[in-house]
Amino acid sequence: MNGWTTTATVALAGGLGATLWGAATGPLHRRAVAQNLASAVTAPALLLLAQGYGRPAYVDLALVLALLGPVGTLVFARLLAGELADGGQSPGGRGPTLAVAAYGALVVVVLCAVTGPSRAMVKLLVVGVLLVAGNLIASKALSGGFGTAGASAGKNAGQERESNGRG
Amino acid sequence: MRPWRAVRASGEVTVWWAALFALWLVLISTVDPLELLVGAAVSLLGALAARAGRRAVHDE
Amino acid sequence: MTRRVRLLVLALGGAGLAALLVAACLDLPGFGRARHPYGTRAVHASLARHTANTIAAVNFDQRAFDTLGEMTILFASVLGTVVLLRQSRDEKRAAPEAERVAAPVRRYALLVLPVAVVTGLYIVAHGQLSPGGGFQGGVVAATALHLLYLGADYRALTRVRPVGAFEIGDALATCSYLVLGLACLLAGAAFLANTPLPYGTFDTLASGGTVPLLNAAVGMEVACAVVVLLAHFLDQAVEIEEEGSRSG
Amino acid sequence: MDDPLIVVTLLLVAAAATAAVAVRDPVRQALVLSVLGLCLAVLFTVLQAPDVGLSQLAVGSALTPLLLMLAVRRVGRRAKGTTGTTGTTGTGDGEREKAR
Amino acid sequence: MTVFPYLVAAYVFLAGCYGLATSRHLIHAVGCLSVCQAATYVLLLAVGYRDGGTAPVFSDIEPGSRPVVDPVVQALTLTDVVVGATVTALLLALVIQVVKRHGTADPDELRELRG
């Protein structure tokens, strides 16, 4: 055990435990938000573990999760578009999503500072950008990114009109 | 019109190829000629996928 | 049998199984012990053949024949799915409608698609060096293609994904694994024995003899298999309508 | 066995598995299964099996949820047609069956 | 305490079996089966672990510099994770066929149909 793995333990016990509870109980919309947060919490923990074990090769796991975690959330956002729009008039989850994104960014910045300027640092930055951008986009998709007939939230109407035309 | 489209298409693929090749260089650990060759081929595949995806979404 | 009787039988069986499992667990060698005779030998064998990732060496060198079995299961289950999910006579196709997607989501999908394809291929290509390999990278690359369905709509996906080509690719990849095994036979060794190629420099892309080639074959098979599987599921879920029911 | 990280991740896996079994509606179960996949991936990393963790991440984060959700969508549409209950694609089933 | 991971694997397996037996929806049953599969992965990797070990992947460490865990069980698990997913797809395809034929995804109703 060192500082990195201890931090990862605390983050996983708190973050993944909370998101598991969120994904297993409550209304459908909150479960989907919790599922998105779960991947956003796990990827920084994997980066911390890679650093803690002294194995740069483990960063690939975080890279794959940063790429595919948001894709998984998009699956639910896409195929549950109707139900998500019916049930959740209050999207919620904005605060936790931003907090988790900030936590991910913080972890990446600290690890970059420790790594020093090198290719490994650029790789960490790539993972960080994919992670933060992916999770913000996925949470946006959950709160009405997929407009179904009559279910589009008012604030997204403009964007949807734009997306229907030629981009 | 037609040559202009060809220029634009090759430009799009080249930009994507360069970006993806840079990504490949970031991902790998040791650099040797075979690595670069495979990276170039993979980036070309990725660039073609990017263009195909963009066209599939935008051109009706 | 009523529900109650069934639960009772289940409880009895479960209790028996639990007792047996606990007894077995107590008899297993302790967690975290230092003695792993097979592991030590596998690491030695892998290093002798210049393969940095011992797990890839076990999969594609020491137990390559076992992996052929796994590939066969994969191929058979894809075949079974394709047969089960074919269009039956009382179903008709409906053209999928255009979907409305928020612009940032669509832009994200278009940007991440090539990045994920390259990452998947990177994981396949570096299977014998760093964590990864054909099984993982194939899934990543195939999933990446479906960002077009998630970030745009089904029509966009069908424009860039010829299912027939992927079915052929799946079969070709399985065959090439077999052909590589036969090539080992022709080279005068056992089936799938890692002897015909030089082992190369440790920790480079060309190290490990036949391991990278088998790895690439598996990567191609897994990628094609996943694309074909998802194509048939999407076909059922999005495109096929039953007589009389028209819902969207 | 002195590593608290292993204990924490094992407990997370056990909790996620319990939740995945206890949640009866397939759609909600798919959400829990995807979190279970993440817990498993972390456990595999902690047990020093990054290859397996990568496998689990690749399969569990997007592929399995997509397969499950597409199957639910297909099955839910059909089940709705025969039982005559109104309810949007699929998700009604679990609740309906609980009420029975 | 040295058997705790094995007991967790046994518990996960039994939980999956319970869900499988009491399931009221075939897709839920397929999900429970994947929980059972997860139990086997946990058990195999727990058997292969060693205290203070690291992964036997030598792209970023010197061979022999650190103790390594058992690669054989990892190789077994790794292939099964992906192959298991395609088998799950096959089972889901079976579920879709069953629902097409009988119009219900409830195992109990299926038994009643048979008479």
XYZ file of C-alpha atoms in Angstrom:
690
model
C 0.000 0.000 0.000
C 1.171 3.502 -0.789
C -0.476 6.897 -1.092
C -1.800 6.207 -4.590
C -3.451 2.896 -3.784
C -4.834 4.277 -0.511
C -6.446 7.142 -2.411
C -7.798 4.670 -4.955
C -9.211 2.487 -2.163
C -11.029 5.414 -0.590
C -12.296 6.665 -3.964
C -13.532 3.228 -4.959
C -15.163 2.413 -1.632
C -16.946 5.755 -1.556
C -17.559 6.465 -5.226
C -18.251 3.029 -6.647
C -20.238 2.060 -3.542
C -22.419 5.158 -3.840
C -22.955 4.759 -7.582
C -23.781 1.076 -7.103
C -26.454 2.075 -4.604
C -27.673 4.724 -7.033
C -27.821 2.261 -9.928
C -29.652 -0.409 -7.918
C -32.402 1.746 -6.382
C -34.596 4.684 -7.195
C -36.143 6.055 -10.380
C -34.827 5.001 -13.770
C -33.270 8.336 -14.620
C -31.217 8.420 -11.441
C -30.034 4.861 -12.075
C -28.774 5.814 -15.516
C -26.970 8.872 -14.124
C -25.385 6.658 -11.449
C -24.225 4.204 -14.119
C -22.505 7.053 -15.950
C -20.904 8.279 -12.736
C -19.667 4.767 -11.961
C -17.457 4.689 -15.061
C -16.364 8.281 -14.409
C -15.288 7.319 -10.869
C -13.580 4.088 -11.900
C -11.305 5.422 -14.649
C -9.329 7.821 -12.384
C -9.056 5.022 -9.816
C -7.497 2.791 -12.484
C -4.986 5.560 -13.272
C -4.157 5.847 -9.568
C -3.686 2.085 -9.359
C -1.346 2.111 -12.374
C 0.748 4.736 -10.626
C 0.552 2.967 -7.257
C 1.686 -0.370 -8.654
C 4.431 1.308 -10.671
C 3.082 -0.193 -13.901
C 2.576 2.336 -16.749
C 1.156 -0.523 -18.844
C -1.997 -0.532 -16.681
C -2.907 2.902 -18.115
C -4.394 1.066 -21.115
C -7.269 -0.041 -18.897
C -8.150 3.529 -18.044
C -7.838 4.442 -21.728
C -10.319 1.752 -22.767
C -12.706 2.680 -19.964
C -12.493 6.376 -20.867
C -13.407 5.442 -24.448
C -16.091 2.829 -23.842
C -17.636 3.972 -20.549
C -19.471 6.895 -22.187
C -20.416 4.590 -25.070
C -22.163 2.336 -22.550
C -24.048 5.307 -21.156
C -25.007 6.352 -24.691
C -26.492 2.862 -25.153
C -28.858 3.457 -22.256
C -29.525 7.061 -23.240
C -30.365 5.910 -26.754
C -32.500 2.888 -26.077
C -34.264 4.346 -23.038
C -34.853 7.772 -24.571
C -38.613 7.471 -24.181
C -38.660 6.333 -20.560
C -35.955 8.755 -19.473
C -37.923 11.648 -20.916
C -41.208 10.428 -19.383
C -39.982 9.924 -15.846
C -37.401 12.554 -15.160
C -38.684 16.075 -15.436
C -35.882 17.101 -13.081
C -32.648 15.883 -14.689
C -30.635 16.265 -11.475
C -27.210 14.735 -11.158
C -25.654 17.930 -12.459
C -23.692 18.574 -9.271
C -22.314 15.042 -8.817
C -21.436 14.825 -12.522
C -19.408 18.027 -12.378
C -17.800 16.974 -9.091
C -16.734 13.621 -10.538
C -15.447 15.296 -13.707
C -13.392 17.696 -11.571
C -12.054 14.747 -9.564
C -11.019 12.989 -12.773
C -9.306 16.122 -14.080
C -7.525 16.610 -10.745
C -6.225 13.035 -10.738
C -4.956 13.393 -14.305
C -3.233 16.720 -13.555
C -1.535 15.359 -10.431
C -0.363 12.236 -12.259
C 0.926 14.364 -15.158
C 2.881 16.515 -12.699
C 4.403 13.395 -11.153
C 5.222 11.830 -14.540
C 6.980 14.853 -15.925
C 7.022 15.875 -19.581
C 7.205 12.737 -21.708
C 5.094 10.612 -24.012
C 3.552 8.948 -20.976
C 2.298 12.353 -19.837
C 0.660 13.019 -23.216
C -1.004 9.620 -22.970
C -2.356 10.524 -19.534
C -3.641 13.818 -20.947
C -5.374 11.981 -23.804
C -7.030 9.673 -21.286
C -8.047 12.658 -19.170
C -9.574 14.570 -22.080
C -11.478 11.505 -23.294
C -12.656 10.793 -19.761
C -13.945 14.256 -18.876
C -15.399 15.056 -22.305
C -16.985 11.632 -22.622
C -18.711 11.754 -19.291
C -19.995 15.296 -19.709
C -21.370 14.405 -23.161
C -22.892 11.183 -21.842
C -24.616 12.987 -18.985
C -25.916 15.512 -21.505
C -27.246 12.669 -23.632
C -29.023 11.263 -20.570
C -30.809 14.534 -19.903
C -32.573 14.709 -23.232
C -29.828 14.387 -25.815
C -31.960 12.041 -27.873
C -35.117 13.854 -28.784
C -38.090 11.581 -29.237
C -41.358 12.887 -30.550
C -42.765 15.386 -28.095
C -40.296 14.533 -25.391
C -37.556 17.010 -26.098
C -36.746 19.290 -23.222
C -37.203 22.931 -24.085
C -33.638 23.875 -23.528
C -32.386 21.371 -26.082
C -34.857 22.295 -28.782
C -32.460 24.640 -30.518
C -29.691 22.099 -30.668
C -31.962 19.441 -32.014
C -33.183 21.684 -34.763
C -29.576 22.338 -35.634
C -28.758 18.646 -35.650
C -31.627 17.832 -37.935
C -30.312 20.081 -40.630
C -26.989 19.638 -42.306
C -24.083 20.023 -39.877
C -16.490 20.404 -59.017
C -15.167 16.864 -59.115
C -11.431 17.530 -58.677
C -12.286 19.942 -55.896
C -14.151 17.188 -54.076
C -11.209 14.807 -54.505
C -8.867 17.403 -53.004
C -11.199 17.931 -50.076
C -11.577 14.202 -49.507
C -7.856 13.522 -49.558
C -7.292 16.534 -47.314
C -9.780 15.226 -44.782
C -8.189 11.771 -44.788
C -4.690 13.255 -44.484
C -5.619 15.406 -41.490
C -7.232 12.466 -39.743
C -4.278 10.240 -40.638
C -1.809 12.707 -39.111
C -3.849 13.074 -35.940
C -4.284 9.329 -35.509
C -0.630 8.651 -36.252
C 0.288 11.141 -33.510
C -2.088 9.259 -31.208
C -0.357 5.984 -32.122
C 3.036 7.517 -31.303
C 1.669 8.529 -27.910
C 0.280 5.066 -27.193
C 3.329 2.950 -28.044
C 6.313 2.578 -25.727
C 9.279 1.716 -27.952
C 9.681 3.215 -31.434
C 11.089 1.080 -34.226
C 10.483 0.974 -38.017
C 7.978 -1.892 -37.928
C 6.040 -0.086 -35.227
C 5.860 3.028 -37.399
C 4.763 0.997 -40.409
C 1.959 -0.715 -38.501
C 1.005 2.629 -36.984
C 0.780 4.232 -40.420
C -1.443 1.431 -41.706
C -3.702 1.493 -38.657
C -3.994 5.295 -38.791
C -4.972 5.092 -42.460
C -7.690 2.602 -41.553
C -8.877 4.899 -38.784
C -8.833 7.929 -41.100
C -10.912 6.082 -43.699
C -13.337 5.033 -40.956
C -13.576 8.645 -39.812
C -14.387 9.861 -43.317
C -16.857 7.057 -43.950
C -18.590 7.804 -40.664
C -18.752 11.527 -41.328
C -20.172 10.972 -44.807
C -22.686 8.410 -43.571
C -24.046 10.890 -41.047
C -23.983 14.067 -43.096
C -24.524 13.175 -46.758
C -28.017 11.924 -47.204
C -45.151 -28.357 -8.542
C -46.270 -25.116 -6.925
C -44.049 -22.145 -6.443
C -43.603 -22.895 -2.764
C -42.463 -26.447 -3.267
C -40.078 -25.244 -5.923
C -38.553 -22.658 -3.620
C -38.187 -25.323 -0.935
C -36.363 -27.653 -3.329
C -34.202 -24.731 -4.416
C -33.367 -23.866 -0.806
C -32.432 -27.473 -0.059
C -30.270 -27.781 -3.145
C -28.723 -24.363 -2.571
C -27.860 -25.222 1.026
C -26.243 -28.478 -0.075
C -24.289 -26.744 -2.816
C -23.227 -23.981 -0.422
C -21.964 -26.539 2.086
C -19.971 -28.327 -0.610
C -18.549 -25.067 -1.984
C -17.480 -23.872 1.465
C -15.851 -27.223 2.180
C -14.016 -26.995 -1.146
C -12.934 -23.404 -0.473
C -11.492 -24.345 2.905
C -9.417 -27.020 1.212
C -8.045 -24.798 -1.557
C -4.463 -23.571 -1.251
C -4.478 -20.311 0.721
C -5.080 -17.013 -1.063
C -1.897 -15.158 -1.986
C 0.523 -18.036 -1.458
C 3.912 -17.735 -3.141
C 4.083 -21.181 -4.782
C 2.657 -21.334 -8.321
C 4.463 -24.193 -10.098
C 2.577 -23.847 -13.392
C 2.882 -20.071 -13.369
C 6.636 -20.180 -12.894
C 7.047 -22.633 -15.746
C 4.786 -20.603 -18.027
C 6.805 -17.437 -17.344
C 10.048 -19.271 -18.130
C 8.680 -20.695 -21.358
C 7.361 -17.309 -22.417
C 10.655 -15.520 -21.753
C 12.517 -18.247 -23.637
C 10.446 -17.340 -26.709
C 10.864 -13.576 -26.273
C 7.203 -12.894 -25.550
C 6.883 -10.015 -23.075
C 3.239 -10.634 -22.196
C 3.171 -14.063 -20.579
C -0.618 -14.261 -20.779
C -0.473 -13.873 -24.561
C 2.252 -16.537 -24.649
C 0.041 -18.942 -22.693
C -2.937 -18.221 -24.946
C -1.266 -18.283 -28.349
C 1.810 -20.428 -27.808
C 1.655 -22.859 -24.906
C -2.097 -23.384 -25.068
C -2.741 -22.338 -28.658
C -4.774 -25.462 -29.310
C -7.076 -24.607 -26.411
C -7.573 -21.140 -27.893
C -8.590 -22.813 -31.149
C -11.347 -24.482 -29.143
C -12.426 -21.135 -27.691
C -12.485 -19.648 -31.183
C -14.663 -22.516 -32.335
C -17.137 -21.849 -29.525
C -17.176 -18.182 -30.507
C -17.699 -19.006 -34.163
C -20.424 -21.527 -33.370
C -22.318 -19.148 -31.128
C -22.213 -16.452 -33.798
C -23.470 -18.986 -36.321
C -26.246 -20.009 -33.958
C -27.275 -16.412 -33.379
C -27.356 -15.690 -37.097
C -29.549 -18.742 -37.703
C -31.883 -17.948 -34.808
C -32.316 -14.292 -35.691
C -32.999 -14.623 -39.407
C -36.093 -12.955 -40.720
C -39.086 -15.267 -40.595
C -41.927 -15.316 -43.082
C -44.488 -13.413 -41.045
C -42.194 -10.473 -40.468
C -41.695 -7.550 -42.759
C -39.073 -4.903 -42.853
C -39.781 -1.305 -42.066
C -37.385 1.402 -43.083
C -35.835 2.819 -39.914
C -36.669 6.432 -39.309
C -34.175 9.227 -38.948
C -33.420 9.962 -35.313
C -32.925 13.303 -33.680
C -29.650 13.512 -31.827
C -28.238 16.494 -29.980
C -25.374 18.012 -31.962
C -22.663 17.609 -29.258
C -23.446 13.918 -28.888
C -23.196 13.392 -32.644
C -19.952 15.325 -32.889
C -18.545 13.329 -29.965
C -19.466 10.056 -31.687
C -17.819 11.101 -34.953
C -14.621 12.178 -33.172
C -14.340 9.164 -30.895
C -15.110 6.591 -33.608
C -11.657 6.728 -35.301
C -9.884 7.136 -31.968
C -11.561 3.999 -30.643
C -10.795 2.080 -33.854
C -7.104 2.983 -33.586
C -7.058 2.142 -29.868
C -8.646 -1.235 -30.545
C -6.101 -2.029 -33.249
C -3.299 -0.814 -30.951
C -4.482 -3.257 -28.297
C -4.550 -6.083 -30.858
C -1.135 -5.232 -32.302
C 0.531 -4.963 -28.889
C -1.098 -8.072 -27.491
C 2.196 -9.885 -27.032
C 3.852 -6.868 -25.347
C 1.493 -4.970 -23.061
C -1.866 -5.967 -21.535
C -4.329 -6.649 -24.315
C -4.597 -8.894 -27.313
C -6.944 -10.038 -30.018
C -9.883 -10.758 -27.764
C -9.951 -7.335 -26.089
C -8.901 -5.184 -29.015
C -11.357 -6.849 -31.372
C -14.250 -6.006 -29.084
C -13.092 -2.385 -28.710
C -12.748 -1.858 -32.466
C -16.101 -3.476 -33.220
C -17.868 -1.488 -30.501
C -16.381 1.688 -31.963
C -18.261 1.170 -35.247
C -21.561 1.137 -33.382
C -20.963 4.669 -32.195
C -22.563 5.537 -35.519
C -25.805 3.941 -34.344
C -25.572 5.521 -30.899
C -24.460 8.954 -32.027
C -26.424 9.229 -35.259
C -28.925 6.645 -36.445
C -29.256 3.136 -37.772
C -29.189 4.255 -41.393
C -25.757 5.833 -40.928
C -24.475 2.567 -39.484
C -25.818 0.466 -42.344
C -24.094 2.725 -44.871
C -20.606 1.922 -43.581
C -21.095 -1.665 -42.470
C -21.458 -4.357 -45.129
C -22.546 -7.310 -42.961
C -21.677 -9.827 -45.665
C -18.063 -8.675 -45.742
C -17.825 -9.047 -41.975
C -19.306 -12.550 -42.121
C -16.670 -13.496 -44.699
C -13.993 -11.835 -42.551
C -15.093 -13.892 -39.561
C -14.761 -17.139 -41.496
C -11.457 -16.078 -43.075
C -9.950 -15.224 -39.691
C -10.944 -18.594 -38.252
C -9.459 -20.314 -41.296
C -6.231 -18.330 -41.074
C -5.769 -19.515 -37.481
C -6.083 -23.086 -38.729
C -3.788 -22.390 -41.684
C -1.134 -20.997 -39.354
C -1.399 -24.185 -37.319
C -0.990 -26.273 -40.460
C 1.987 -24.148 -41.510
C 3.642 -25.190 -38.254
C 2.969 -28.804 -39.251
C 4.533 -28.214 -42.686
C 7.561 -26.648 -41.029
C 8.153 -29.976 -39.372
C 6.778 -29.314 -35.901
C 3.544 -30.119 -34.077
C 0.223 -28.425 -34.907
C 0.354 -24.793 -33.714
C 3.840 -25.267 -32.233
C 5.623 -21.924 -32.155
C 8.725 -22.906 -34.139
C 8.632 -21.774 -37.795
C 9.354 -18.064 -37.239
C 12.338 -16.388 -35.565
C 11.576 -15.157 -32.044
C 12.873 -11.622 -32.665
C 14.059 -9.022 -30.174
C 12.375 -9.035 -26.760
C 9.710 -6.326 -26.306
C 9.332 -5.341 -29.970
C 6.374 -5.750 -32.298
C 7.985 -8.648 -34.208
C 8.874 -10.743 -31.152
C 7.299 -14.017 -30.128
C 7.305 -16.043 -33.352
C 3.741 -16.949 -34.377
C 2.147 -15.245 -31.351
C 1.492 -11.865 -33.064
C 0.030 -13.578 -36.132
C -2.342 -15.774 -34.137
C -3.180 -12.709 -32.082
C -4.105 -10.744 -35.195
C -6.241 -13.638 -36.497
C -8.153 -13.776 -33.228
C -8.530 -9.992 -33.188
C -10.044 -10.043 -36.655
C -12.349 -12.902 -35.798
C -13.606 -11.299 -32.604
C -14.142 -7.915 -34.284
C -16.066 -9.452 -37.195
C -18.037 -11.718 -34.851
C -19.150 -8.812 -32.673
C -20.151 -6.739 -35.699
C -22.188 -9.633 -37.131
C -23.839 -10.362 -33.775
C -24.817 -6.748 -33.222
C -25.978 -6.431 -36.832
C -28.513 -9.200 -36.331
C -29.653 -7.883 -32.970
C -30.049 -4.376 -34.393
C -31.885 -5.827 -37.354
C -34.380 -7.479 -35.023
C -34.756 -4.540 -32.680
C -34.839 -1.653 -35.123
C -35.822 -2.829 -38.547
C -38.119 -5.826 -38.432
C -41.756 -5.099 -37.801
C -44.370 -7.729 -37.228
C -47.597 -7.887 -39.136
C -50.122 -5.517 -37.693
C -48.078 -3.933 -34.950
C -46.620 -0.639 -35.920
C -44.898 1.078 -33.071
C -41.833 3.169 -32.948
C -4.847 -10.957 2.597
C -3.669 -7.821 4.364
C -4.488 -5.596 1.409
C -7.624 -3.557 2.184
C -7.997 -2.768 -1.531
C -8.691 -6.431 -2.305
C -11.229 -6.676 0.504
C -13.017 -3.503 -0.636
C -13.250 -4.604 -4.266
C -14.379 -8.109 -3.301
C -17.141 -6.620 -1.164
C -18.123 -4.309 -4.025
C -18.354 -7.287 -6.401
C -20.474 -9.236 -3.902
C -22.791 -6.247 -3.403
C -23.104 -5.600 -7.138
C -23.861 -9.283 -7.801
C -26.559 -9.251 -5.127
C -28.080 -6.128 -6.642
C -27.932 -7.585 -10.158
C -29.906 -10.624 -8.989
C -32.340 -8.690 -6.807
C -33.306 -6.162 -9.485
C -36.026 -7.999 -11.391
C -36.657 -5.713 -14.342
C -34.293 -6.532 -17.251
C -33.639 -2.869 -18.123
C -32.710 -1.935 -14.583
C -30.739 -5.169 -14.294
C -28.725 -4.185 -17.385
C -27.737 -0.952 -15.612
C -26.621 -2.858 -12.509
C -24.800 -5.451 -14.638
C -22.780 -2.706 -16.262
C -21.735 -1.442 -12.802
C -20.959 -5.068 -11.838
C -18.701 -5.214 -14.889
C -16.814 -2.157 -13.665
C -16.431 -3.640 -10.162
C -15.113 -6.866 -11.704
C -12.658 -4.953 -13.890
C -11.286 -3.142 -10.832
C -11.064 -6.432 -8.915
C -9.131 -8.017 -11.783
C -6.741 -5.069 -11.855
C -6.230 -5.346 -8.115
C -5.570 -9.081 -8.470
C -2.862 -8.088 -11.004
C -4.678 -9.385 -14.057
C -4.794 -6.325 -16.358
C -5.439 -8.474 -19.426
C -8.585 -9.899 -17.890
C -9.591 -6.470 -16.631
C -9.240 -5.097 -20.143
C -11.353 -7.963 -21.469
C -14.028 -7.272 -18.875
C -14.023 -3.539 -19.613
C -14.281 -4.098 -23.362
C -17.178 -6.523 -22.999
C -18.958 -5.232 -19.917
C -19.020 -1.505 -20.501
C -20.713 -1.322 -23.897
C -21.221 -4.687 -25.629
C -23.253 -6.576 -23.019
C -25.534 -3.612 -22.201
C -26.141 -3.061 -25.907
C -27.045 -6.730 -26.479
C -29.327 -6.806 -23.430
C -31.069 -3.551 -24.297
C -31.634 -4.578 -27.914
C -33.085 -7.903 -26.759
C -35.349 -6.091 -24.282
C -36.489 -3.742 -26.997
C -37.344 -6.625 -29.324
C -39.013 -8.742 -26.660
C -40.791 -5.855 -24.972
C -42.448 -4.781 -28.196
C -43.780 -8.262 -28.809
C -44.905 -8.858 -25.238
C -46.778 -5.582 -25.298
C -48.681 -6.657 -28.376
C -49.918 -9.912 -26.851
C -50.723 -9.009 -23.278
C -52.366 -5.787 -24.288
C -50.884 -3.738 -21.483
C -49.831 -0.248 -22.306
C -46.334 0.651 -21.379
C -43.318 1.810 -23.206
C -40.822 -0.545 -24.688
C -39.949 -3.319 -22.338
C -39.625 -1.613 -19.003
C -43.197 -2.307 -18.019
C -42.618 -6.053 -17.951
C -40.775 -6.342 -14.686
C -43.179 -4.180 -12.771
C -46.116 -6.006 -14.299
C -44.736 -9.348 -13.281
C -44.027 -8.210 -9.780
C -47.616 -7.116 -9.430
C -48.946 -10.460 -10.573
C -9.078 -15.000 6.281
C -7.063 -16.699 3.537
C -10.242 -18.153 2.020
C -12.302 -14.940 1.943
C -11.981 -14.407 -1.858
C -13.027 -18.010 -2.512
C -16.051 -17.566 -0.267
C -17.003 -14.387 -2.160
C -16.816 -16.367 -5.415
C -19.013 -19.102 -3.925
C -21.491 -16.496 -2.680
C -21.671 -14.777 -6.080
C -22.252 -18.142 -7.743
C -25.052 -19.075 -5.343
C -26.640 -15.640 -5.712
C -26.626 -16.048 -9.487
C -28.170 -19.515 -9.179
C -30.908 -18.173 -6.890
C -31.712 -15.434 -9.395
C -31.710 -17.948 -12.235
C -34.166 -20.257 -10.446
C -36.590 -17.573 -9.286
C -36.427 -15.389 -12.400
C -39.715 -14.216 -13.898
C -38.254 -12.929 -17.153
C -35.968 -14.858 -19.483
C -33.701 -11.875 -20.174
C -33.285 -11.448 -16.429
C -32.330 -15.119 -16.262
C -29.626 -14.569 -18.896
C -28.296 -11.672 -16.786
C -28.195 -13.942 -13.730
C -26.257 -16.510 -15.724
C -23.611 -13.888 -16.465
C -23.402 -13.260 -12.698
C -22.656 -16.994 -12.276
C -19.961 -16.687 -14.953
C -18.418 -13.777 -13.047
C -18.080 -16.039 -10.000
C -15.843 -18.421 -11.926
C -13.583 -15.541 -12.977
C -13.244 -14.352 -9.381
C -12.403 -17.883 -8.193
C -9.799 -18.541 -10.905
C -8.003 -15.236 -10.456
C -8.049 -15.581 -6.661
C -6.359 -18.972 -7.010
C -3.647 -17.424 -9.179
C -2.899 -14.418 -6.956
C 0.225 -14.107 -4.837
C 0.935 -11.502 -2.186
C 3.065 -8.631 -3.418
C 3.022 -9.996 -6.949
C 2.498 -8.033 -10.135
C 1.237 -8.932 -13.593
C 3.554 -11.199 -15.646
C 3.717 -8.571 -18.403
C 7.282 -7.489 -19.024
C 6.814 -4.555 -21.368
C 7.542 -2.037 -18.600
C 9.395 -4.018 -15.927
C 12.560 -6.094 -15.987
C 11.874 -9.888 -15.993
C 12.717 -11.326 -12.607
C 12.777 -7.986 -10.820
C 9.438 -8.476 -9.078
C 7.438 -11.574 -8.087
C 4.644 -12.250 -10.563
C 1.193 -13.816 -10.268
C 0.112 -16.966 -12.115
C -0.461 -16.275 -15.851
C -2.168 -19.591 -16.638
C -5.443 -18.864 -14.837
C -5.458 -15.366 -16.307
C -5.218 -16.790 -19.812
C -8.135 -19.137 -19.088
C -10.272 -16.295 -17.747
C -9.381 -13.809 -20.461
C -10.655 -15.924 -23.331
C -13.752 -16.926 -21.421
C -14.817 -13.327 -20.758
C -15.139 -12.595 -24.478
C -16.436 -16.015 -25.499
C -18.932 -15.799 -22.623
C -20.295 -12.576 -24.076
C -20.987 -14.210 -27.434
C -22.651 -17.133 -25.672
C -24.813 -14.584 -23.841
C -25.746 -13.219 -27.256
C -26.721 -16.725 -28.388
C -28.943 -17.143 -25.320
C -30.556 -13.759 -25.946
C -31.250 -14.842 -29.520
C -32.933 -17.966 -28.106
C -35.034 -15.762 -25.818
C -36.104 -13.660 -28.787
C -37.141 -16.822 -30.653
C -39.070 -18.148 -27.630
C -40.955 -14.875 -27.285
C -41.711 -14.862 -31.009
C -43.149 -18.370 -30.802
C -45.003 -18.176 -27.495
C -45.569 -14.482 -26.939
C -44.278 -14.412 -23.389
C -40.926 -14.087 -21.665
C -42.109 -15.503 -18.335
C -40.790 -19.042 -17.734
C -43.873 -19.917 -15.659
C -46.264 -18.936 -18.420
C -44.209 -20.983 -20.855
C -44.774 -24.060 -18.723
C -48.524 -23.415 -18.669
C -48.560 -23.149 -22.450
C -47.038 -26.595 -22.724
C -49.967 -27.980 -20.665
